[in-house]
PDB file of C-alpha atoms and ligand atoms in Angstrom:
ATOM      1  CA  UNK A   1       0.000   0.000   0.000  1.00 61.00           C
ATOM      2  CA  UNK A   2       1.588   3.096  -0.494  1.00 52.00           C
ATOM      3  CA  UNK A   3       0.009   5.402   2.203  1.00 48.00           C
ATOM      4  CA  UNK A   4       2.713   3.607   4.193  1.00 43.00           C
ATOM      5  CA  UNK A   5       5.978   3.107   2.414  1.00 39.00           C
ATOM      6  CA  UNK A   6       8.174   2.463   5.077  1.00 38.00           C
ATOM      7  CA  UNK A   7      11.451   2.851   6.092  1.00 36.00           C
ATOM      8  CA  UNK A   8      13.521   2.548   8.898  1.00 35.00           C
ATOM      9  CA  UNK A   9      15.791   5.417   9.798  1.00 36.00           C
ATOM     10  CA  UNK A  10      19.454   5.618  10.214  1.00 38.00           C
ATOM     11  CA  UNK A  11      20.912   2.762  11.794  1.00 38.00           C
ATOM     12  CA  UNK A  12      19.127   1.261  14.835  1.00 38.00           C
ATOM     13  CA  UNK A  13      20.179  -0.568  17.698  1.00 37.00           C
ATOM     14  CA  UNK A  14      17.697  -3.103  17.712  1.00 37.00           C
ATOM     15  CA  UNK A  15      18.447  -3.920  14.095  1.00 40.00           C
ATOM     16  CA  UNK A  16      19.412  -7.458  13.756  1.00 40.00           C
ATOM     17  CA  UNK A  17      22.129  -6.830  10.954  1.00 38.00           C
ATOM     18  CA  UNK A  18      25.725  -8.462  12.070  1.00 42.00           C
ATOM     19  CA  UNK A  19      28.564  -6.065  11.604  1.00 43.00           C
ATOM     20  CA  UNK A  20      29.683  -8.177   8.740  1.00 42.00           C
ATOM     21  CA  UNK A  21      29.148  -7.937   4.949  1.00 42.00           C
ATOM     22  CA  UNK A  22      27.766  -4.372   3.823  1.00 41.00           C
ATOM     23  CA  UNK A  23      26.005  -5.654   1.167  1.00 39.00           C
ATOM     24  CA  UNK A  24      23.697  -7.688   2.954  1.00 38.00           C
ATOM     25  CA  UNK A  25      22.669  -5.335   5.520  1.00 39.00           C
ATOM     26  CA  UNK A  26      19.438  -3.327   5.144  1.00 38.00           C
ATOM     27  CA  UNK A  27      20.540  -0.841   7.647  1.00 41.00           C
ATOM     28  CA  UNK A  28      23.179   0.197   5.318  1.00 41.00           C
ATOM     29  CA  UNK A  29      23.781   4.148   4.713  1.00 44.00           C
ATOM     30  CA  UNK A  30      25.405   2.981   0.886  1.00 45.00           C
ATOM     31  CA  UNK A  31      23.218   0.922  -1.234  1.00 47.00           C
ATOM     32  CA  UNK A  32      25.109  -1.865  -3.630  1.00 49.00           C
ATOM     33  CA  UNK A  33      24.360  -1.936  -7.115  1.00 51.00           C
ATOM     34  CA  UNK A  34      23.149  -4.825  -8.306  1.00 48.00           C
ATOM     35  CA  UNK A  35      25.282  -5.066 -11.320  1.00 47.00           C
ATOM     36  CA  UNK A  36      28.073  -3.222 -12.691  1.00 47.00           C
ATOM     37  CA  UNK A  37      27.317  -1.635 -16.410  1.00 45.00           C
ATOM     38  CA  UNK A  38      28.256  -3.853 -19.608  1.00 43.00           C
ATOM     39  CA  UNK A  39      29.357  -3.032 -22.624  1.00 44.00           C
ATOM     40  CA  UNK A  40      26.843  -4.543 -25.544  1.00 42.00           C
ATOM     41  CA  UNK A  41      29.968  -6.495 -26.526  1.00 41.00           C
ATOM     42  CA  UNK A  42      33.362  -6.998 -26.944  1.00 40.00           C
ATOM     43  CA  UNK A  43      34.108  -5.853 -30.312  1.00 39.00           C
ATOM     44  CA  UNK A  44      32.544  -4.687 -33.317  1.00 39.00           C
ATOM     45  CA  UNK A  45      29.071  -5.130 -31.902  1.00 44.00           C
ATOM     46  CA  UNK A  46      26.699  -1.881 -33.819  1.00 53.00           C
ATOM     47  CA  UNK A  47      26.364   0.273 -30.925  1.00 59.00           C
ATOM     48  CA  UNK A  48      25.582   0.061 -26.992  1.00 63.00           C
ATOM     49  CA  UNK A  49      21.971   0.681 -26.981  1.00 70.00           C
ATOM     50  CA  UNK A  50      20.467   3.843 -26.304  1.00 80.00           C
ATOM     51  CA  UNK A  51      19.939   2.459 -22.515  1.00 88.00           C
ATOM     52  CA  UNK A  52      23.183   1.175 -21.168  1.00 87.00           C
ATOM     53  CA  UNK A  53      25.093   3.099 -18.668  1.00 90.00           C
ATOM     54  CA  UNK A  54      21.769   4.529 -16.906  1.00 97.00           C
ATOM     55  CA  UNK A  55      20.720   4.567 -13.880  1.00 98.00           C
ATOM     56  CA  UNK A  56      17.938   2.984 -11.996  1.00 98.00           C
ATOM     57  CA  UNK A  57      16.723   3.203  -8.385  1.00 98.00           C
ATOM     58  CA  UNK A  58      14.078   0.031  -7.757  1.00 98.00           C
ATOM     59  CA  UNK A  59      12.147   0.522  -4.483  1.00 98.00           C
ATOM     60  CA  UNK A  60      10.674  -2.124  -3.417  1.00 98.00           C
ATOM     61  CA  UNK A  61       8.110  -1.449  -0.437  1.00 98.00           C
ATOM     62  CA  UNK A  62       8.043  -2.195   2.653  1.00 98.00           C
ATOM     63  CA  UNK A  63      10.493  -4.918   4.452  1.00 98.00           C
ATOM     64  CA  UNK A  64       9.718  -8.407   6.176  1.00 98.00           C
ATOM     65  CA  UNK A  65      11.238  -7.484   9.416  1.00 98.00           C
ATOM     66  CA  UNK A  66       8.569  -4.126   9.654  1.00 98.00           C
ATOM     67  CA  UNK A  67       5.622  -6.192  11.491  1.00 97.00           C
ATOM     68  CA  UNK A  68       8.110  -7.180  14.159  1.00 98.00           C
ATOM     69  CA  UNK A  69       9.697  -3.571  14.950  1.00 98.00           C
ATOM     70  CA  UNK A  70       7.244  -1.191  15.403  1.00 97.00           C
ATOM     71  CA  UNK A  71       8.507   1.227  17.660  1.00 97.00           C
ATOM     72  CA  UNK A  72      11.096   1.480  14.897  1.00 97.00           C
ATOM     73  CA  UNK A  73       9.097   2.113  11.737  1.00 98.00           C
ATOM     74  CA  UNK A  74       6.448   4.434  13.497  1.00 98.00           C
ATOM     75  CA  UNK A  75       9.087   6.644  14.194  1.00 98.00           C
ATOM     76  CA  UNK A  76       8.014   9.863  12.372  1.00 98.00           C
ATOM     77  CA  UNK A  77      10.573  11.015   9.527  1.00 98.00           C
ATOM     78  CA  UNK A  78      10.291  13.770   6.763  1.00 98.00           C
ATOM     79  CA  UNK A  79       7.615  13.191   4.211  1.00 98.00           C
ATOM     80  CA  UNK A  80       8.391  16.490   1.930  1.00 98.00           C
ATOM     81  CA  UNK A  81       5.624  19.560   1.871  1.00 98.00           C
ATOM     82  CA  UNK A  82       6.414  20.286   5.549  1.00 97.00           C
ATOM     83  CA  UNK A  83       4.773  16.831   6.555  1.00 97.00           C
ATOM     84  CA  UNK A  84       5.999  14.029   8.718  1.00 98.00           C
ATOM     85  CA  UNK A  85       5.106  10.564   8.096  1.00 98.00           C
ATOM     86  CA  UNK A  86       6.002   7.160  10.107  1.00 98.00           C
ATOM     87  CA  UNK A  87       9.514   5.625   8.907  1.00 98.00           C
ATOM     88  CA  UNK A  88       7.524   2.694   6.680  1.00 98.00           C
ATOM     89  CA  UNK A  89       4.966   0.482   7.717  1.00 98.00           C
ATOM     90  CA  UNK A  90       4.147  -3.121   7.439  1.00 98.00           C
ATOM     91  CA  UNK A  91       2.092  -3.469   4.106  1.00 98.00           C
ATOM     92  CA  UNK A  92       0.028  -5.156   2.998  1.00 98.00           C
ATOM     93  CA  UNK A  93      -1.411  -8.829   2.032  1.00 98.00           C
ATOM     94  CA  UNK A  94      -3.755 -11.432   0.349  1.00 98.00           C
ATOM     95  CA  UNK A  95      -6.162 -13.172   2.273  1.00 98.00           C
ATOM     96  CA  UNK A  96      -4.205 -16.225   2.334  1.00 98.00           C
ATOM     97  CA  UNK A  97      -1.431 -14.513   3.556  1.00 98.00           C
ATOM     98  CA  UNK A  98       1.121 -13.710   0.959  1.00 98.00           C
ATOM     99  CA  UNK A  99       2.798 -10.678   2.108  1.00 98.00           C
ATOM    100  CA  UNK A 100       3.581  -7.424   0.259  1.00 98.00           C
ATOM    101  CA  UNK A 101       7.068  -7.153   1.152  1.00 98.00           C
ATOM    102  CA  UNK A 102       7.811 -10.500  -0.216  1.00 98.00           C
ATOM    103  CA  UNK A 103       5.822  -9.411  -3.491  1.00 98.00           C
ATOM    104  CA  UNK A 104       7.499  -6.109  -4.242  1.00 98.00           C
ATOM    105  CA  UNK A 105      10.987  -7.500  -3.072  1.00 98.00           C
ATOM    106  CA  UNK A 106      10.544 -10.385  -5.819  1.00 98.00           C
ATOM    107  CA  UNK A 107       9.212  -8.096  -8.397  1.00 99.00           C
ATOM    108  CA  UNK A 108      12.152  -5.943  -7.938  1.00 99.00           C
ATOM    109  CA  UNK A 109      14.848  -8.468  -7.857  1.00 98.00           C
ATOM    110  CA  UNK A 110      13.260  -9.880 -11.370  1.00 98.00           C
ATOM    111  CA  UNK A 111      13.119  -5.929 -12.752  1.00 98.00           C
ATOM    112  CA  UNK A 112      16.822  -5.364 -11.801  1.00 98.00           C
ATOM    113  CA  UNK A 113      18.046  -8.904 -13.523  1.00 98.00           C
ATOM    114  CA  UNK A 114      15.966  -7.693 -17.007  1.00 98.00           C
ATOM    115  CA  UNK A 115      17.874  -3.766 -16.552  1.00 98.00           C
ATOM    116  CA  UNK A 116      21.408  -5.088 -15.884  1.00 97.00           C
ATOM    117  CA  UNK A 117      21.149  -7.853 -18.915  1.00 96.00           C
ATOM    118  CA  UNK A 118      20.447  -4.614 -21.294  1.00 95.00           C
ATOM    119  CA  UNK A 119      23.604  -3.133 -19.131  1.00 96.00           C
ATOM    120  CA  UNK A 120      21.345  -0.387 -16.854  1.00 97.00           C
ATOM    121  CA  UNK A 121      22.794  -0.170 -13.531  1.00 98.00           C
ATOM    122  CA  UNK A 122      20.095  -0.794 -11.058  1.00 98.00           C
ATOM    123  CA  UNK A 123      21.100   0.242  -7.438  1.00 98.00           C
ATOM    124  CA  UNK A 124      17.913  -1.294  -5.216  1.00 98.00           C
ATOM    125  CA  UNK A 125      16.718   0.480  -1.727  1.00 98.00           C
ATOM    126  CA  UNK A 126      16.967  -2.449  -0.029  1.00 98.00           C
ATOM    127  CA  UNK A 127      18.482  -5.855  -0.100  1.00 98.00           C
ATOM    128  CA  UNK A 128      16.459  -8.548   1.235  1.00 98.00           C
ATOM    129  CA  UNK A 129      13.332  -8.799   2.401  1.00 98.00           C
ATOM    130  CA  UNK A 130      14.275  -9.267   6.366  1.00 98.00           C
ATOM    131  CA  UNK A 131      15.402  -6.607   7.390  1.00 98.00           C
ATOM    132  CA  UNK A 132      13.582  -3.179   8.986  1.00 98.00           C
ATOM    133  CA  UNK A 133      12.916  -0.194   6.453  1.00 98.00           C
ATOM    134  CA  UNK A 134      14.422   1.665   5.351  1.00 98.00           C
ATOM    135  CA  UNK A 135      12.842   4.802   6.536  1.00 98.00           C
ATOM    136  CA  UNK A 136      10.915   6.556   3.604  1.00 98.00           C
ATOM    137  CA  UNK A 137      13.008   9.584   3.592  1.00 98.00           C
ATOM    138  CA  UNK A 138      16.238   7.546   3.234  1.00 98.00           C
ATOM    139  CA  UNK A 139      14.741   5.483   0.192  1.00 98.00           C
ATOM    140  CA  UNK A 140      14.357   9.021  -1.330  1.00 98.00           C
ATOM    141  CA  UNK A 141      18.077   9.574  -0.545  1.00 98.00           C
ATOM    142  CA  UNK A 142      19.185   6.617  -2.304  1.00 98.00           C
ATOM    143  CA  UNK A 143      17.553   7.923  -5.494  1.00 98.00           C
ATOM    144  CA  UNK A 144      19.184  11.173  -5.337  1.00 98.00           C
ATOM    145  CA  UNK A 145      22.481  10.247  -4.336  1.00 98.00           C
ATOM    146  CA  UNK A 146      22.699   8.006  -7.191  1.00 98.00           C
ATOM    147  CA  UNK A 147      21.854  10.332  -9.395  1.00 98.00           C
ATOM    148  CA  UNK A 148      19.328   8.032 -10.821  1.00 98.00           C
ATOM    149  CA  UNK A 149      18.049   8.502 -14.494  1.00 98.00           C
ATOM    150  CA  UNK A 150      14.894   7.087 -12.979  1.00 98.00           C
ATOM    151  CA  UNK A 151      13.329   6.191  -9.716  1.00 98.00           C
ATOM    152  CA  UNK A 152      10.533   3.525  -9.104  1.00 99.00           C
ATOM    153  CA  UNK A 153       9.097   2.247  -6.377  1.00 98.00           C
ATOM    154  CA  UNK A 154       7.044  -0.918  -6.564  1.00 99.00           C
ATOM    155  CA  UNK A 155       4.386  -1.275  -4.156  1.00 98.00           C
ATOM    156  CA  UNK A 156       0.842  -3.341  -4.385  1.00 98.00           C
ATOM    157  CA  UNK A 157      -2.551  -2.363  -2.587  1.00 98.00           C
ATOM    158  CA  UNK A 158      -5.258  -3.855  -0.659  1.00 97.00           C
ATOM    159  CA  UNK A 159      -8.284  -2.667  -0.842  1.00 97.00           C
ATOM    160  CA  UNK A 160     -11.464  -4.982   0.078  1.00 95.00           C
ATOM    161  CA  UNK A 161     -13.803  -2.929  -1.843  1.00 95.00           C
ATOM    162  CA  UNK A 162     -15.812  -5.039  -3.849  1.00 94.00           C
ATOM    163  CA  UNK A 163     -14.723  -5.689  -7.008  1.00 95.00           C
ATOM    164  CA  UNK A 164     -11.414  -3.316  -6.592  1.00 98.00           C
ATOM    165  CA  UNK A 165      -9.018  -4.193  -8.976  1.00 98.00           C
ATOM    166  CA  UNK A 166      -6.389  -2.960 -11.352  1.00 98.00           C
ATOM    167  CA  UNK A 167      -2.524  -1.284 -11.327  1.00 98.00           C
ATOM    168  CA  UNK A 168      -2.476   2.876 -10.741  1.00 98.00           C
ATOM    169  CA  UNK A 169       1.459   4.632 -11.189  1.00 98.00           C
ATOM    170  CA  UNK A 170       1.409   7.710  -8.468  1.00 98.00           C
ATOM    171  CA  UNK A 171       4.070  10.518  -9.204  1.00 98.00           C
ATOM    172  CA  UNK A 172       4.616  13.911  -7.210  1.00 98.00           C
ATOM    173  CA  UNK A 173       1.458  16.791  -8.030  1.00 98.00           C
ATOM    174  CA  UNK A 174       2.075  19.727  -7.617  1.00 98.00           C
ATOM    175  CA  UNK A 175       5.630  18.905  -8.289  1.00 98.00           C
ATOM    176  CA  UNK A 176       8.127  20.349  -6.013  1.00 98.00           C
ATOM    177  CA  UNK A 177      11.217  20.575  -8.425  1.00 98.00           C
ATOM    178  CA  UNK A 178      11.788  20.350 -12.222  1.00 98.00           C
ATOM    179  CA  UNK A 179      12.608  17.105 -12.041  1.00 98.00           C
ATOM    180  CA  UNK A 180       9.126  16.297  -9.953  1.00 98.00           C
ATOM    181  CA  UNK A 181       7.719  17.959 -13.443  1.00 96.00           C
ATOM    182  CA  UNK A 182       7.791  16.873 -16.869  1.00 98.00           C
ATOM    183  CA  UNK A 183      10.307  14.241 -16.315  1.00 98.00           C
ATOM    184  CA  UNK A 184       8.594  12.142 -13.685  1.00 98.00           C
ATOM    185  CA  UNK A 185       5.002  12.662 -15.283  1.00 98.00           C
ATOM    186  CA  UNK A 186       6.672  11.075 -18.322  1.00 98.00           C
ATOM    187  CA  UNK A 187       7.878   7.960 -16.342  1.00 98.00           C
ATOM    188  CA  UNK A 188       4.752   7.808 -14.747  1.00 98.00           C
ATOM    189  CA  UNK A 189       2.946   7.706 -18.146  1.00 98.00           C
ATOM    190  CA  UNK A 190       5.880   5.141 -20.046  1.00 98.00           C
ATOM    191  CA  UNK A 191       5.151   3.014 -17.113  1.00 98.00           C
ATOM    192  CA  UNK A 192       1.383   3.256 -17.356  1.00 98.00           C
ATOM    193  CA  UNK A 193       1.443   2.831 -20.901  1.00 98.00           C
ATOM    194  CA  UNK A 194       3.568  -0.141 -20.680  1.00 98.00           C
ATOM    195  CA  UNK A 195       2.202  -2.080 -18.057  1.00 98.00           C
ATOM    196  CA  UNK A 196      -1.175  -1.448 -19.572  1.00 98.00           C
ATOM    197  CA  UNK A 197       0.065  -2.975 -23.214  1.00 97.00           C
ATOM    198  CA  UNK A 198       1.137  -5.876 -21.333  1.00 97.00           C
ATOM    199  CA  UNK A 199      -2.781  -6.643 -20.648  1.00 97.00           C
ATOM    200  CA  UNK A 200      -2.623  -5.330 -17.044  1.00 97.00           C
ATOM    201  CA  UNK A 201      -5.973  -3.889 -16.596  1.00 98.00           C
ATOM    202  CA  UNK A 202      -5.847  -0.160 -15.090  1.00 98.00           C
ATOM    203  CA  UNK A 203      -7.364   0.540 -11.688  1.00 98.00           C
ATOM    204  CA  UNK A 204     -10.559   0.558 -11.148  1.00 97.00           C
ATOM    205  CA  UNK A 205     -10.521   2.500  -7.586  1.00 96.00           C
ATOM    206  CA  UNK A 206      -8.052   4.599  -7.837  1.00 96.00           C
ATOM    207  CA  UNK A 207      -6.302   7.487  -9.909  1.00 97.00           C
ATOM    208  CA  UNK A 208      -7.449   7.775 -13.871  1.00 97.00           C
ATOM    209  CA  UNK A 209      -6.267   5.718 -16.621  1.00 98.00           C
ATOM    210  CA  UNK A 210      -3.992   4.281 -14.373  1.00 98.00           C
ATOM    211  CA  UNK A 211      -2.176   7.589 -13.262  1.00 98.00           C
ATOM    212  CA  UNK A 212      -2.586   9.349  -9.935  1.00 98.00           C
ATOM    213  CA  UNK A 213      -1.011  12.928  -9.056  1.00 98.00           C
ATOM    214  CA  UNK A 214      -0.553  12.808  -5.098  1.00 98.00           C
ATOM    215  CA  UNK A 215       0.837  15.387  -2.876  1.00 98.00           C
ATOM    216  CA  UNK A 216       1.222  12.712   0.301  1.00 97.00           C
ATOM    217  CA  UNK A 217       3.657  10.174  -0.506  1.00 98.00           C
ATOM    218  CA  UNK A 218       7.121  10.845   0.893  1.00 98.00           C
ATOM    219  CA  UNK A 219       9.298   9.110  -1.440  1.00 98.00           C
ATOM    220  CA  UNK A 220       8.117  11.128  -4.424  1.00 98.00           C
ATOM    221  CA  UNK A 221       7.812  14.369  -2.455  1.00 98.00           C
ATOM    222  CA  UNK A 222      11.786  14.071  -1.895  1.00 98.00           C
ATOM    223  CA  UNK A 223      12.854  12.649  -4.757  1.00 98.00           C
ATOM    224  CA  UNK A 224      15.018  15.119  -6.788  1.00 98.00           C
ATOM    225  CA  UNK A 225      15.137  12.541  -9.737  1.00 98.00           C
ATOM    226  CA  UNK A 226      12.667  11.600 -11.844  1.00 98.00           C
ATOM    227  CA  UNK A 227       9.998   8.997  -9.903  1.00 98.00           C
ATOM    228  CA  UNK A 228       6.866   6.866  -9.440  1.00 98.00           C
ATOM    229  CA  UNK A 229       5.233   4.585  -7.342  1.00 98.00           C
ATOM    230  CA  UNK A 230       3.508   1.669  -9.375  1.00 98.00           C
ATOM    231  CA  UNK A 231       0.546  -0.096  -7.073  1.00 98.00           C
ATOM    232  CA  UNK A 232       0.488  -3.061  -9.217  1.00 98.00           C
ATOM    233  CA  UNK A 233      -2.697  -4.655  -8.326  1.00 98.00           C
ATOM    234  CA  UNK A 234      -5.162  -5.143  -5.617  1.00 98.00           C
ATOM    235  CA  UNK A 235      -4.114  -8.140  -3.963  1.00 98.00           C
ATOM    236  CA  UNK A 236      -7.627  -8.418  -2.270  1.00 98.00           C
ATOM    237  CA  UNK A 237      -8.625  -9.451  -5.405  1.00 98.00           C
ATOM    238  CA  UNK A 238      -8.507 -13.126  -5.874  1.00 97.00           C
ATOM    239  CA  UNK A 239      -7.401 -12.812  -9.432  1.00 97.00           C
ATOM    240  CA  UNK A 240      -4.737 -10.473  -8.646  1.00 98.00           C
ATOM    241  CA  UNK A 241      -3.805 -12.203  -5.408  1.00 98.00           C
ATOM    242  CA  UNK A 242      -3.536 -15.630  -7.386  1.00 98.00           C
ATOM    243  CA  UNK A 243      -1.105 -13.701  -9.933  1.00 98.00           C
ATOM    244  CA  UNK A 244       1.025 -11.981  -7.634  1.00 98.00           C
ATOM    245  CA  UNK A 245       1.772 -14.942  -5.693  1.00 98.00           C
ATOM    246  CA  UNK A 246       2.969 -17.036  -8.587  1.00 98.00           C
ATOM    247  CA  UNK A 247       6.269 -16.431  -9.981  1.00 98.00           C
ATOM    248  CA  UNK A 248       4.491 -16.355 -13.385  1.00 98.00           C
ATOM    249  CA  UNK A 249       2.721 -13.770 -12.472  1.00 98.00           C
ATOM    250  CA  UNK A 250       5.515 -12.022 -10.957  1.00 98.00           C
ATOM    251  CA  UNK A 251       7.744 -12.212 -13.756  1.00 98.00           C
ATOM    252  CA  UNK A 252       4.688 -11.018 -16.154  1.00 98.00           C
ATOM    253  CA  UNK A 253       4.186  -7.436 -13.635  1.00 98.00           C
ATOM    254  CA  UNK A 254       8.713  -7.555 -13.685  1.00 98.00           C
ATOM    255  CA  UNK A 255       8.801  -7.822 -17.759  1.00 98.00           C
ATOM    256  CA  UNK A 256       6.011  -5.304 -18.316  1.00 98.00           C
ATOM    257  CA  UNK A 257       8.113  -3.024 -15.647  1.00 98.00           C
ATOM    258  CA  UNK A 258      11.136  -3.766 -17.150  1.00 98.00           C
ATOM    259  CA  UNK A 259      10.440  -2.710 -20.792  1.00 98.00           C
ATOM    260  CA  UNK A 260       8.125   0.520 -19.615  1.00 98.00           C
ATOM    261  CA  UNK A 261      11.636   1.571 -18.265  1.00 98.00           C
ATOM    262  CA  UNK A 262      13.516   0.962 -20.650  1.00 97.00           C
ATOM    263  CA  UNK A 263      10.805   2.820 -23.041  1.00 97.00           C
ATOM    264  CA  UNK A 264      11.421   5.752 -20.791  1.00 98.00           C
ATOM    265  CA  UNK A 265      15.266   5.051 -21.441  1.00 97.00           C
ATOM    266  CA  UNK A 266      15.583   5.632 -24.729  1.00 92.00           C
TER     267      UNK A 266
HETATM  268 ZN1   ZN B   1       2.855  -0.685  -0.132  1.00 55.64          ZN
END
């Protein structure tokens, strides 16, 4: 859900990360890239393509070990437009029980792998999908400080209105910065337009057409890159809940993803 992309905030005592490798901690301040960029080949190969060398911020929301620290991710943390919002929150699920974290982390993981094969360089917000947070405001940071070409946060609702269903992309309105503007209504509408192609039927509930301007969502509000939040689905719905708990359909939300950035891209 994204009324509560969490996050936790800088590192924590209670966090259970060992002091060991920084790559696998979700507490750490310096995100790992996923892959480093590729050249489209060795030798005489016709040109990179247009998309190799960028880079992506994925965001997956939420984290598993949110429902078990909340003292940590209720801790109120800037939310942009003079606002405060709690560090991240727990998510959401389908009625048998297939969490959000675990869906967005997935979808993420199989967005990165199609990016870095075109030679994108994805850095993600987080690393698994055990840890606490990060904290809202810090997944904004990541963006920033990479410098990303493009920031998207992958999130999935539940809503148990009746007959609810459908994917919505939210991006920053009003925006508070150029790149809030022109740039992130356009990823907002590649992704929209893509994930629609693929057969993904628009929301039903929420937004228009499958875009929704918000003012109230801290990770767009402080993004100084280019950004959207994708809801993909209503996992509520049993159709949507049977999807996004199969790898199948996983990989089917990750492709459609995949290519609406790389549309963007180029
Ligand atoms: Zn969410």
């Amino acid at each position: 859900m994204l009324l509560m992309a969490c996050q936790p905030d800088p590192p924590s005592p209670i966090q259970p990360i060992p002091p060991a490798p920084p790559e696998t901690s979700v507490s750490s301040s310096a995100p790992v890239s996923s892959a480093p960029v590729t050249p489209s080949s060795s030798s005489g190969s016709p040109s990179s393509p247009p998309v190799s060398g960028k880079v992506i911020v994925l965001d997956p929301g939420h984290n598993g070990g949110n429902g078990s620290h909340a003292a940590e991710i209720n801790k109120q943390v800037p939310a942009g437009r003079g606002q405060t919002k709690p560090c991240n929150t727990t998510g959401t699920s389908t009625n048998a029980g297939y969490p959000e974290h675990a869906f967005t982390f997935d979808v993420a993981k199989r967005v990165s792998a199609a990016l870095t094969a075109k030679g994108i360089k994805v850095v993600m917000t987080r690393q698994d999908d055990s840890g606490v947070g990060p904290c809202v405001d810090k997944r904004a940071a990541t963006g920033n400080s990479a410098n990303a070409d493009a920031v998207i946060s992958i999130h999935a609702d539940g809503s148990n209105s009746a007959g609810a269903h459908g994917f919505h992309v939210a991006y920053s309105s009003p925006p508070l910065n150029a790149q809030q503007g022109e740039p992130s209504t356009r990823l907002a509408r590649a992704l929209r337009d893509g994930i629609r192609d693929a057969g993904i039927p628009t929301s039903t509930y929420l937004g228009q057409a499958g875009l929704a301007p918000r003012a109230d969502l801290a990770g767009l509000n402080l993004s100084t890159r280019p950004a959207a939040l994708i809801e993909c689905g209503n996992m509520r719905n049993a159709d949507e809940a049977a999807a996004m708990a199969s790898p199948e359909g996983r990989q089917r939300y990750a492709s459609a993803i995949a290519a609406a950035i790389e549309s963007y891209l180029a």
